[in-house]
Short mmCIF file of C-alpha atoms in Angstrom, two decimals:
data_model
loop_
_atom_site.label_atom_id
_atom_site.label_comp_id
_atom_site.label_asym_id
_atom_site.label_seq_id
_atom_site.Cartn_x
_atom_site.Cartn_y
_atom_site.Cartn_z
CA MET A 13 0.00 0.00 0.00
CA ASN A 14 2.79 2.38 0.89
CA THR A 15 4.27 1.99 -2.59
CA VAL A 16 0.92 2.37 -4.35
CA LYS A 17 -0.13 5.64 -2.71
CA PRO A 18 2.92 7.62 -3.90
CA PHE A 19 2.34 6.23 -7.40
CA ILE A 20 -1.32 7.36 -7.35
CA LEU A 21 -0.23 10.75 -6.05
CA ILE A 22 2.24 11.15 -8.92
CA VAL A 23 -0.44 10.24 -11.47
CA VAL A 24 -2.91 12.74 -9.97
CA ILE A 25 -0.29 15.51 -9.94
CA SER A 26 0.68 14.71 -13.54
CA LEU A 27 -2.94 14.81 -14.66
CA PHE A 28 -3.51 18.07 -12.83
CA PHE A 29 -0.56 19.82 -14.39
CA GLY A 30 -1.32 18.31 -17.81
CA CYS A 31 -4.88 19.61 -17.69
CA ASN A 32 -3.67 22.89 -16.30
CA LYS A 33 -1.25 23.23 -19.23
CA LYS A 34 -3.97 22.34 -21.71
CA HIS A 35 -6.40 24.92 -20.38
CA GLN A 36 -4.00 27.64 -19.27
CA TYR A 37 -5.05 29.86 -22.19
CA ASN A 38 -8.81 29.78 -21.48
CA ASN A 39 -8.71 33.05 -19.55
CA ASN A 40 -5.35 34.32 -20.78
CA PRO A 41 -5.01 33.79 -24.54
CA PRO A 42 -1.55 32.87 -25.83
CA ARG A 43 0.86 35.65 -26.69
CA ILE A 44 1.87 35.38 -30.35
CA ALA A 45 4.29 37.58 -32.28
CA ILE A 46 4.37 38.05 -36.06
CA ALA A 47 7.51 38.74 -38.12
CA GLY A 48 8.96 38.05 -41.54
CA LEU A 49 10.72 39.23 -44.69
CA ALA A 50 9.86 37.92 -48.14
CA ILE A 51 11.66 38.22 -51.47
CA GLU A 52 13.04 36.04 -54.25
CA SER A 53 16.58 37.18 -55.08
CA SER A 54 18.35 36.18 -58.28
CA THR A 55 22.11 35.99 -57.89
CA PHE A 56 22.36 35.83 -61.69
CA SER A 57 21.04 39.38 -62.03
CA PRO A 58 23.24 42.46 -61.60
CA ALA A 59 20.40 44.18 -59.75
CA LYS A 60 20.56 44.88 -56.03
CA THR A 61 17.62 45.28 -53.67
CA ASN A 62 17.71 48.09 -51.14
CA VAL A 63 15.56 48.77 -48.11
CA LYS A 64 13.12 51.00 -50.02
CA ALA A 65 12.13 48.04 -52.21
CA PHE A 66 10.53 46.32 -49.21
CA HIS A 67 6.94 47.28 -48.58
CA THR A 68 7.07 47.11 -44.80
CA LYS A 69 4.28 47.24 -42.27
CA THR A 70 4.72 47.43 -38.53
CA GLY A 71 2.41 47.21 -35.53
CA ASP A 72 -1.31 46.91 -36.15
CA SER A 73 -0.94 47.68 -39.87
CA VAL A 74 0.49 44.15 -40.24
CA PHE A 75 -3.01 42.73 -39.69
CA SER A 76 -4.16 44.26 -43.00
CA ILE A 77 -1.97 41.72 -44.85
CA TYR A 78 -3.99 38.78 -43.53
CA PRO A 79 -7.75 38.72 -44.30
CA PHE A 80 -8.40 36.05 -41.68
CA PHE A 81 -7.76 38.58 -38.91
CA SER A 82 -10.93 40.44 -39.97
CA ASP A 83 -12.84 37.68 -38.14
CA SER A 84 -13.17 39.09 -34.63
CA SER A 85 -13.40 35.66 -32.99
CA TYR A 86 -10.20 34.60 -34.73
CA PHE A 87 -8.51 37.83 -33.73
CA LYS A 88 -9.46 37.21 -30.10
CA SER A 89 -8.08 33.66 -30.11
CA ALA A 90 -4.68 35.03 -29.07
CA LYS A 91 -2.99 38.19 -27.94
CA TRP A 92 -1.11 39.35 -31.02
CA PHE A 93 2.15 41.28 -31.22
CA PRO A 94 2.92 42.12 -34.85
CA THR A 95 6.44 43.47 -35.29
CA LEU A 96 7.66 44.02 -38.86
CA LYS A 97 6.46 42.29 -42.01
CA GLY A 98 8.29 43.20 -45.20
CA HIS A 99 7.66 42.08 -48.77
CA ALA A 100 9.58 43.09 -51.87
CA LEU A 101 8.99 42.41 -55.52
CA PRO A 102 11.44 39.67 -56.59
CA GLY A 103 14.75 41.14 -57.69
CA GLY A 104 18.48 41.07 -57.26
CA ILE A 105 20.51 40.25 -54.18
CA VAL A 106 19.54 42.21 -51.06
CA THR A 107 22.21 44.61 -49.83
CA ARG A 108 23.72 43.79 -46.46
CA LYS A 109 22.75 47.26 -45.25
CA ALA A 110 19.09 46.67 -46.11
CA TYR A 111 19.02 43.23 -44.51
CA ASP A 112 20.69 44.39 -41.30
CA SER A 113 18.37 47.38 -41.05
CA LEU A 114 15.17 45.35 -41.44
CA VAL A 115 16.31 42.48 -39.22
CA ASN A 116 17.53 44.77 -36.44
CA LYS A 117 14.28 46.71 -36.50
CA THR A 118 12.35 43.45 -36.21
CA LEU A 119 14.49 42.26 -33.29
CA ASN A 120 14.09 45.55 -31.44
CA LEU A 121 10.30 45.36 -31.86
CA LEU A 122 10.32 41.77 -30.60
CA LYS A 123 12.15 42.84 -27.44
CA GLU A 124 9.35 45.26 -26.53
CA ASN A 125 6.72 42.66 -25.60
CA LEU A 126 8.58 39.60 -24.34
CA PRO A 127 7.80 36.83 -23.50
CA TYR A 128 5.91 35.07 -26.32
CA ASP A 129 4.21 31.71 -26.34
CA GLY A 130 4.37 31.54 -30.12
CA LEU A 131 5.68 33.35 -33.18
CA PHE A 132 4.37 33.29 -36.76
CA PHE A 133 7.39 33.52 -39.07
CA ASP A 134 6.08 34.58 -42.50
CA ILE A 135 8.82 34.36 -45.12
CA HIS A 136 9.33 33.48 -48.77
CA GLY A 137 12.51 31.46 -48.40
CA ALA A 138 14.51 32.58 -51.45
CA MET A 139 16.14 35.75 -50.15
CA SER A 140 19.82 36.18 -51.01
CA VAL A 141 21.90 38.72 -49.12
CA GLU A 142 25.38 40.09 -49.71
CA GLY A 143 27.85 38.11 -47.61
CA ILE A 144 25.28 35.77 -46.02
CA ASP A 145 24.41 32.25 -47.08
CA ASP A 146 20.90 31.24 -46.01
CA PRO A 147 19.52 34.59 -44.77
CA GLU A 148 16.28 33.05 -43.50
CA GLY A 149 18.31 30.63 -41.40
CA ASP A 150 20.38 33.53 -40.10
CA PHE A 151 17.22 35.54 -39.38
CA ILE A 152 15.45 32.79 -37.41
CA ILE A 153 18.57 32.18 -35.29
CA LYS A 154 18.63 35.87 -34.38
CA ILE A 155 14.94 35.65 -33.50
CA ARG A 156 15.59 32.60 -31.32
CA GLU A 157 18.25 34.53 -29.41
CA ILE A 158 15.55 37.06 -28.50
CA VAL A 159 12.46 34.91 -27.88
CA GLY A 160 14.22 31.87 -26.42
CA ALA A 161 13.73 28.14 -26.81
CA LYS A 162 10.25 27.81 -25.28
CA THR A 163 8.50 29.97 -27.89
CA ILE A 164 6.87 27.81 -30.58
CA ILE A 165 7.74 29.16 -34.02
CA SER A 166 5.44 28.34 -36.94
CA THR A 167 6.86 29.13 -40.37
CA CYS A 168 5.01 29.57 -43.65
CA MET A 169 6.84 29.78 -46.97
CA ASP A 170 6.47 29.95 -50.72
CA LEU A 171 6.99 26.52 -52.28
CA HIS A 172 9.81 28.13 -54.30
CA GLY A 173 11.69 28.85 -51.09
CA ASN A 174 14.65 26.93 -49.71
CA VAL A 175 14.70 25.03 -46.43
CA SER A 176 18.17 24.75 -44.93
CA TRP A 177 18.93 22.45 -42.01
CA ARG A 178 19.25 25.36 -39.59
CA LEU A 179 15.92 26.84 -40.69
CA ALA A 180 14.32 23.43 -40.10
CA GLU A 181 16.12 23.11 -36.76
CA ASN A 182 15.05 26.49 -35.39
CA THR A 183 11.41 26.30 -36.40
CA ASP A 184 8.88 24.00 -34.75
CA LEU A 185 6.02 23.96 -37.25
CA ILE A 186 6.62 24.54 -40.95
CA THR A 187 4.52 24.54 -44.11
CA CYS A 188 4.43 25.98 -47.62
CA TYR A 189 2.00 26.69 -50.44
CA ARG A 190 0.55 23.72 -52.32
CA LEU A 191 -0.40 25.50 -55.53
CA ALA A 192 1.60 27.19 -58.28
CA PRO A 193 0.41 29.76 -59.26
CA HIS A 194 0.00 30.52 -55.56
CA GLU A 195 -3.76 30.80 -55.27
CA ASP A 196 -3.56 29.21 -51.81
CA ALA A 197 -1.02 31.64 -50.36
CA MET A 198 -3.33 33.12 -47.73
CA GLU A 199 -4.87 29.73 -47.00
CA SER A 200 -1.37 28.41 -46.28
CA LYS A 201 -0.50 31.32 -44.00
CA LYS A 202 -3.70 30.74 -42.06
CA ARG A 203 -2.85 27.04 -41.78
CA ALA A 204 0.49 27.94 -40.24
CA VAL A 205 -1.20 30.21 -37.71
CA ASP A 206 -3.98 27.69 -37.00
CA ASN A 207 -1.43 24.96 -36.32
CA LEU A 208 0.37 27.27 -33.92
CA ILE A 209 -2.77 28.25 -32.02
CA GLN A 210 -3.93 24.65 -31.80
CA ARG A 211 -0.61 23.38 -30.44
CA LEU A 212 -0.62 26.10 -27.82
CA LYS A 213 -4.22 25.63 -26.77
CA ASN A 214 -4.31 21.83 -26.70
CA GLY A 215 -1.18 21.76 -24.57
CA LYS A 216 0.78 19.53 -26.95
CA GLY A 217 3.37 22.19 -27.60
CA LYS A 218 6.17 21.53 -30.06
CA PRO A 219 5.82 18.48 -32.29
CA ALA A 220 8.34 15.90 -31.15
CA TYR A 221 9.47 14.90 -34.64
CA LYS A 222 10.59 16.76 -37.76
CA ALA A 223 11.74 14.87 -40.86
CA TRP A 224 13.88 16.76 -43.41
CA ILE A 225 14.87 15.32 -46.79
CA PRO A 226 16.89 17.29 -49.34
CA VAL A 227 16.00 16.22 -52.89
CA PRO A 228 18.73 17.12 -55.41
CA ILE A 229 16.37 18.62 -57.99
CA LEU A 230 16.48 22.23 -59.17
CA LEU A 231 13.70 23.22 -61.55
CA PRO A 232 12.02 26.51 -62.48
CA GLY A 233 8.45 27.19 -61.45
CA GLU A 234 7.48 27.26 -65.12
CA LYS A 235 8.12 23.50 -65.23
CA THR A 236 6.60 22.60 -61.87
CA SER A 237 3.19 24.27 -61.96
CA THR A 238 0.48 22.37 -60.13
CA ARG A 239 -1.91 23.14 -63.00
CA ILE A 240 -0.43 20.24 -64.96
CA GLU A 241 1.16 16.85 -64.39
CA PRO A 242 3.25 15.68 -62.69
CA GLY A 243 3.14 18.63 -60.28
CA LYS A 244 -0.64 18.38 -59.98
CA SER A 245 -0.61 14.77 -58.75
CA LEU A 246 2.56 15.21 -56.70
CA TYR A 247 1.14 18.06 -54.65
CA ALA A 248 -2.24 16.33 -54.42
CA GLN A 249 -0.52 13.82 -52.12
CA VAL A 250 0.34 16.43 -49.51
CA GLU A 251 -3.00 17.18 -47.88
CA PRO A 252 -4.04 13.51 -47.41
CA ALA A 253 -0.64 12.90 -45.81
CA THR A 254 -1.42 15.52 -43.16
CA LYS A 255 -4.65 13.74 -42.17
CA GLN A 256 -2.78 10.81 -40.66
CA ASP A 257 -2.70 10.45 -36.89
CA GLY A 258 0.58 11.74 -35.61
CA VAL A 259 1.27 14.07 -38.57
CA VAL A 260 0.62 17.79 -38.09
CA ASP A 261 1.78 19.02 -41.50
CA ALA A 262 3.86 18.07 -44.52
CA ALA A 263 5.27 20.07 -47.42
CA ILE A 264 7.22 19.89 -50.66
CA TRP A 265 9.50 22.78 -51.59
CA ILE A 266 10.54 23.02 -55.24
CA GLY A 267 13.29 25.45 -54.25
CA TYR A 268 14.56 28.52 -56.10
CA ALA A 269 16.55 27.89 -59.27
CA TRP A 270 18.10 31.34 -59.83
CA ALA A 271 20.36 31.61 -56.82
CA ASP A 272 23.73 29.93 -56.64
CA GLU A 273 23.92 28.86 -53.00
CA PRO A 274 24.41 25.47 -51.29
CA ARG A 275 20.85 25.46 -49.88
CA ASN A 276 19.19 25.81 -53.30
CA LYS A 277 17.47 22.51 -53.96
CA ALA A 278 14.14 20.81 -53.39
CA VAL A 279 13.23 19.71 -49.85
CA VAL A 280 10.48 17.60 -48.30
CA MET A 281 9.49 17.93 -44.65
CA ALA A 282 6.92 16.45 -42.31
CA VAL A 283 6.29 17.29 -38.65
CA GLY A 284 4.22 15.58 -36.00
CA ASP A 285 4.04 13.47 -32.86
CA ASN A 286 4.46 9.97 -34.28
CA GLU A 287 8.05 9.36 -35.35
CA GLU A 288 7.32 6.51 -37.74
CA GLU A 289 4.42 8.31 -39.45
CA VAL A 290 6.41 11.52 -39.81
CA LYS A 291 9.43 9.69 -41.20
CA THR A 292 7.40 7.50 -43.58
CA THR A 293 5.35 10.44 -44.84
CA ALA A 294 8.40 12.52 -45.72
CA GLU A 295 10.16 9.60 -47.40
CA LYS A 296 7.10 8.71 -49.46
CA LEU A 297 6.71 12.29 -50.73
CA ALA A 298 10.43 12.57 -51.48
CA LYS A 299 10.42 9.32 -53.46
CA SER A 300 7.32 10.41 -55.36
CA PHE A 301 9.07 13.64 -56.29
CA TRP A 302 12.24 11.91 -57.43
CA ASP A 303 10.35 9.28 -59.41
CA VAL A 304 8.63 11.89 -61.63
CA ARG A 305 11.67 14.14 -62.14
CA ASP A 306 11.87 13.31 -65.88
CA GLU A 307 8.20 14.16 -66.44
CA PHE A 308 8.35 17.89 -65.66
CA GLU A 309 7.80 20.02 -68.75
CA PHE A 310 7.08 23.68 -69.32
CA VAL A 311 3.52 24.58 -68.41
CA ALA A 312 2.96 26.02 -71.91
CA PRO A 313 4.63 25.73 -75.32
CA VAL A 314 8.05 27.39 -75.46
CA ALA A 315 10.03 28.78 -78.38
CA PRO A 316 12.68 31.39 -79.21
CA LEU A 317 11.29 34.91 -79.42
CA GLN A 318 11.25 35.21 -83.22
CA GLU A 319 9.36 31.95 -83.57
CA SER A 320 6.95 33.09 -80.86
CA LEU A 321 6.31 36.35 -82.72
CA ASP A 322 5.77 34.48 -86.00
CA MET A 323 3.12 32.32 -84.34
CA ALA A 324 1.42 35.30 -82.70
CA ILE A 325 1.28 37.30 -85.93
CA LYS A 326 -0.32 34.40 -87.80
CA SER A 327 -2.80 33.60 -85.05
CA GLU A 328 -6.42 34.73 -85.23
CA LYS A 329 -6.92 34.35 -81.46
CA GLN A 330 -6.99 37.47 -79.28
CA PRO A 331 -5.01 38.20 -77.30
CA PHE A 332 -2.08 36.00 -78.17
CA ILE A 333 0.07 36.28 -75.05
CA ILE A 334 3.84 35.95 -75.12
CA SER A 335 5.72 35.50 -71.85
CA ASP A 336 9.06 37.36 -71.93
CA MET A 337 10.47 34.91 -69.39
CA GLY A 338 14.17 35.71 -69.09
CA ASP A 339 13.66 39.07 -67.39
CA ASN A 340 10.57 38.18 -65.37
CA PRO A 341 10.45 40.57 -62.36
CA THR A 342 8.14 38.18 -60.49
CA ALA A 343 10.98 35.64 -60.39
CA GLY A 344 13.89 37.98 -59.71
CA GLY A 345 14.70 39.57 -63.08
CA ALA A 346 15.89 43.17 -63.16
CA GLY A 347 12.89 44.00 -65.32
CA ASP A 348 14.75 46.47 -67.54
CA VAL A 349 16.34 44.13 -70.11
CA THR A 350 15.56 45.70 -73.49
CA TRP A 351 16.45 42.77 -75.74
CA THR A 352 12.90 41.59 -76.40
CA LEU A 353 11.44 45.05 -76.93
CA ASN A 354 14.24 45.96 -79.32
CA GLU A 355 13.57 42.80 -81.35
CA ILE A 356 9.86 43.63 -81.54
CA LEU A 357 10.39 47.21 -82.68
CA ASN A 358 12.77 46.01 -85.40
CA ARG A 359 10.15 43.68 -86.92
CA LYS A 360 8.72 45.12 -90.14
CA GLU A 361 5.20 43.93 -89.25
CA PHE A 362 4.97 46.47 -86.44
CA LYS A 363 6.42 49.51 -88.24
CA SER A 364 3.05 50.68 -89.55
CA GLU A 365 0.08 51.81 -87.45
CA ASN A 366 -1.98 49.27 -89.42
CA GLY A 367 0.20 46.35 -88.34
CA PRO A 368 -0.82 43.77 -85.71
CA SER A 369 -1.61 45.55 -82.45
CA LEU A 370 0.82 44.71 -79.66
CA ILE A 371 1.14 45.78 -76.03
CA TYR A 372 4.54 45.48 -74.40
CA ALA A 373 4.39 45.44 -70.59
CA SER A 374 6.76 46.88 -69.62
CA ILE A 375 10.12 48.66 -69.43
CA PRO A 376 11.15 50.85 -66.46
CA ASP A 377 12.94 54.16 -66.96
CA PRO A 378 12.17 57.14 -64.69
CA GLU A 379 13.96 59.67 -66.91
CA PHE A 380 11.99 58.66 -70.00
CA VAL A 381 8.76 58.84 -68.00
CA GLU A 382 9.59 62.42 -67.02
CA LYS A 383 10.26 63.29 -70.67
CA ALA A 384 6.90 61.82 -71.65
CA ILE A 385 5.09 63.76 -68.93
CA GLU A 386 6.78 66.94 -70.10
CA ALA A 387 5.74 66.25 -73.70
CA GLY A 388 2.15 65.50 -72.67
CA ILE A 389 -0.57 63.22 -74.04
CA GLY A 390 -0.92 63.39 -77.82
CA ASN A 391 2.59 64.68 -78.35
CA LYS A 392 5.75 63.01 -79.56
CA VAL A 393 8.57 61.98 -77.26
CA ASP A 394 11.97 60.68 -78.28
CA GLY A 395 14.63 59.08 -76.08
CA PHE A 396 16.22 55.94 -74.72
CA ALA A 397 14.84 53.65 -72.04
CA GLY A 398 15.82 50.60 -70.02
CA ALA A 399 19.07 48.69 -69.51
CA SER A 400 20.21 50.93 -66.67
CA VAL A 401 20.52 47.86 -64.42
CA ASP A 402 20.94 44.92 -66.78
CA ASN A 403 22.57 45.88 -70.08
CA ARG A 404 24.29 42.53 -70.70
CA TYR A 405 22.06 41.58 -73.64
CA ALA A 406 21.12 44.89 -75.23
CA PRO A 407 21.73 48.62 -74.64
CA PRO A 408 18.96 51.13 -73.82
CA VAL A 409 16.24 50.90 -76.45
CA HIS A 410 15.42 53.89 -78.67
CA LEU A 411 11.78 54.90 -78.27
CA SER A 412 10.18 57.51 -80.50
CA GLY A 413 6.41 57.78 -80.52
CA ILE A 414 3.23 59.50 -79.37
CA VAL A 415 2.24 59.61 -75.70
CA GLN A 416 -1.14 57.86 -75.44
CA ALA A 417 -1.73 57.86 -71.70
CA ILE A 418 -0.19 58.78 -68.35
CA HIS A 419 -1.25 57.12 -65.11
CA TYR A 420 -0.12 58.07 -61.61
CA GLY A 421 -0.18 56.31 -58.26
CA ASP A 422 0.39 52.65 -59.00
CA LYS A 423 1.84 50.76 -56.00
CA HIS A 424 4.76 49.33 -57.95
CA ALA A 425 5.21 51.45 -61.07
CA ARG A 426 4.44 54.79 -59.39
CA THR A 427 3.90 56.39 -62.81
CA GLU A 428 3.07 54.65 -66.09
CA VAL A 429 3.24 56.03 -69.61
CA VAL A 430 1.80 54.45 -72.77
CA LEU A 431 3.75 55.22 -75.94
CA LYS A 432 2.48 54.43 -79.47
CA ILE A 433 5.22 53.36 -81.90
CA GLY A 434 3.85 52.02 -85.17
CA SER A 435 1.34 49.37 -84.09
CA VAL A 436 3.10 48.79 -80.76
CA LEU A 437 1.92 50.22 -77.44
CA VAL A 438 4.92 50.32 -75.09
CA ILE A 439 4.29 50.77 -71.37
CA VAL A 440 7.15 52.65 -69.70
CA THR A 441 7.16 52.82 -65.91
CA LYS A 442 8.94 54.88 -63.31
CA LYS A 443 9.71 51.69 -61.37
CA ARG A 444 9.52 48.09 -62.54
CA LYS A 445 6.16 46.40 -62.35
CA PRO A 446 4.72 43.00 -63.28
CA TYR A 447 1.38 43.13 -65.13
CA HIS A 448 -0.82 40.55 -63.41
CA TYR A 449 -4.36 41.85 -63.74
CA GLU A 450 -6.65 43.07 -66.47
CA LYS A 451 -7.05 46.32 -64.55
CA ASP A 452 -3.31 46.91 -64.92
CA PHE A 453 -4.13 47.56 -68.57
CA THR A 454 -7.60 49.10 -68.31
CA ASN A 455 -6.27 51.68 -65.83
CA LEU A 456 -4.19 52.90 -68.77
CA GLY A 457 -7.13 53.03 -71.13
CA LEU A 458 -6.11 49.78 -72.83
CA ASN A 459 -8.35 46.82 -73.55
CA PRO A 460 -6.02 43.81 -73.76
CA ARG A 461 -8.85 41.52 -74.91
CA LEU A 462 -9.06 43.45 -78.18
CA ILE A 463 -5.31 43.48 -78.81
CA ASP A 464 -3.69 41.00 -81.17
CA ILE A 465 -0.55 40.35 -79.11
CA VAL A 466 0.25 41.07 -75.47
CA VAL A 467 3.85 40.61 -74.32
CA VAL A 468 4.31 40.43 -70.55
CA LYS A 469 7.42 39.97 -68.43
CA ILE A 470 6.06 36.92 -66.64
CA GLY A 471 6.82 33.21 -66.72
CA TYR A 472 3.71 31.11 -66.20
CA LEU A 473 0.62 33.29 -66.32
CA VAL A 474 -1.14 34.27 -63.11
CA PRO A 475 -4.87 33.42 -63.05
CA GLN A 476 -6.37 36.66 -64.44
CA ILE A 477 -3.99 36.89 -67.38
CA TYR A 478 -4.22 33.13 -67.94
CA ASN A 479 -8.01 33.29 -68.12
CA MET A 480 -7.83 36.24 -70.53
CA ARG A 481 -5.59 34.52 -73.07
CA GLY A 482 -6.69 33.60 -76.58
CA ASP A 483 -3.47 31.66 -76.98
CA TRP A 484 -0.14 31.65 -75.17
CA ILE A 485 3.51 30.82 -75.62
CA MET A 486 6.51 31.28 -73.35
CA ALA A 487 9.50 32.84 -75.12
CA LEU A 488 13.01 31.72 -74.22
CA THR A 489 14.53 35.15 -73.77
CA PRO A 490 17.71 36.20 -71.94
CA GLY A 491 17.88 37.75 -68.48
CA GLY A 492 18.59 37.18 -64.82
CA VAL A 493 16.02 34.37 -64.59
CA ASP A 494 16.92 32.55 -67.81
CA GLN A 495 14.79 29.42 -68.13
CA ASP A 496 17.63 27.55 -69.78
CA LEU A 497 19.33 26.63 -66.51
CA GLU A 498 22.24 25.04 -68.30
CA ARG A 499 23.25 28.49 -69.57
CA LEU A 500 23.64 29.70 -65.98
CA GLU A 501 27.09 29.48 -64.41
CA TYR A 502 26.38 27.63 -61.19
CA LYS A 503 29.45 27.40 -58.98
CA ARG A 504 28.20 26.88 -55.42
CA ILE A 505 25.13 24.63 -55.50
CA GLU A 506 25.70 21.08 -54.30
CA ARG A 507 26.33 18.63 -57.12
CA PRO A 508 25.20 16.34 -58.54
CA MET A 509 21.90 18.13 -59.19
CA TYR A 510 19.12 17.13 -61.53
CA PRO A 511 18.64 18.17 -64.36
CA LEU A 512 22.12 19.68 -64.61
CA ASP A 513 23.53 16.19 -63.99
CA LYS A 514 21.01 14.08 -65.85
CA ASN A 515 22.73 10.74 -65.33
CA MET A 516 23.27 11.08 -61.59
CA GLU A 517 22.68 8.09 -59.34
CA THR A 518 19.58 7.82 -57.17
CA PRO A 519 20.25 9.92 -54.06
CA ASP A 520 19.75 8.95 -50.45
CA LEU A 521 16.16 9.93 -49.74
CA LYS A 522 16.00 8.64 -46.18
CA ALA A 523 14.62 11.10 -43.66
CA LYS A 524 17.02 13.03 -41.48
CA MET A 525 15.32 13.64 -38.14
CA VAL A 526 15.70 17.23 -36.99
CA PRO A 527 16.05 17.68 -33.23
CA VAL A 528 13.44 19.75 -31.41
CA TYR A 529 14.95 23.13 -30.65
CA ASN A 530 15.78 23.39 -26.94
CA GLY A 531 18.26 26.23 -26.95
CA GLU A 532 21.43 24.19 -27.22
#
């Protein structure tokens, strides 16, 4: 009896404290911080990204980024401490000065409201910084030094991000988008926050197991869209995998192809409470990915630019959309490569006003924009534009035409000018801008649906432009995000790497179990 009573007492105490932990947030909701920086940075572009390129929000303005916080009951589920959330249009490598400034500001804001039960780490995962390999890994370590080991960190990423070992080690919950184009971006962010809240409120805390598997594949997003196979079926396996007992979440990262760093590769992860299920889930997804590596193709037909233009001119479908892929600013291109525009303006078909109508979107040049504003709508302007950042393929392009429209106040472009040259409508912007929506054109008085050819600096088309297309081809053009990866001079990625090393042996795809972060 004397030995039984102490045992019963221990069980009762354990149950009491377990229940107490589970329900500790009933009257005092968990304290959760929000932080993150997001950008894709091409190291193959001469462009550099400074602090002004990041659209930053701090304090309560951060909530405006996430629609799910408009639900008052959701908002009240925790006590929130938003610090700094920054997002920049993809571009060149981030300057060390910009990175240090944004990170230090975030850390100082985090210090103001310690301690935290949880932290939502909202990043892209493909940021490159001068002098730093794996900036997101560096950033999360700095955050850990502030918030400590007990804080549960839940990370959400773009599926084109990179997951290094130290990023995996310092986060507790991790997920990424499951669609490309990223129509589920906000859904994924909410999932990361929901997982965090649930683990805090149910008392389970940090998942005990994290499986990390690097997959030596490096492919562009234009070949791995989930609109088509094999990406569609591959990513369809993810959600069912998360429904297993003992698995909290699982994810497949394609990785970012236009940065030359050791971490750039595909990764599969799973997290949860059952070691065998977590391990098996990650290994199954990794094997599925590797098994279909030879099946990835471009999401649309591809051709050299001149062949693309020939097809578009002959087509009777409106609009025939051409993706100027090599300088795509949504993937990290400088956005001011003039090579494609110069080729278009030199085609005889477009010399006359009666030629096929074509919109070119766009080329940035603040000085040319000022000249056009000075000339005014309906008047002629003559000058050179573009290639101030990336002039490796063509010099500034000569533009001489009539100003058709001027639009002020765009978030990215700031000021946009439409110039008529022959049958071509060239959009010149004060700052670089991707054209993703029909309103991007209608705001300028243009109706893209009635235009013969629309050339956009995008890779795969985002939903609105995709749904607007009469036909579509992706042009293999030069730039900082060249789709012909074999033309890029990789020096630092880990080799062998598919498809650069097509005959490589099957890699070790066994799960590497990441230790739970405990401060050591």
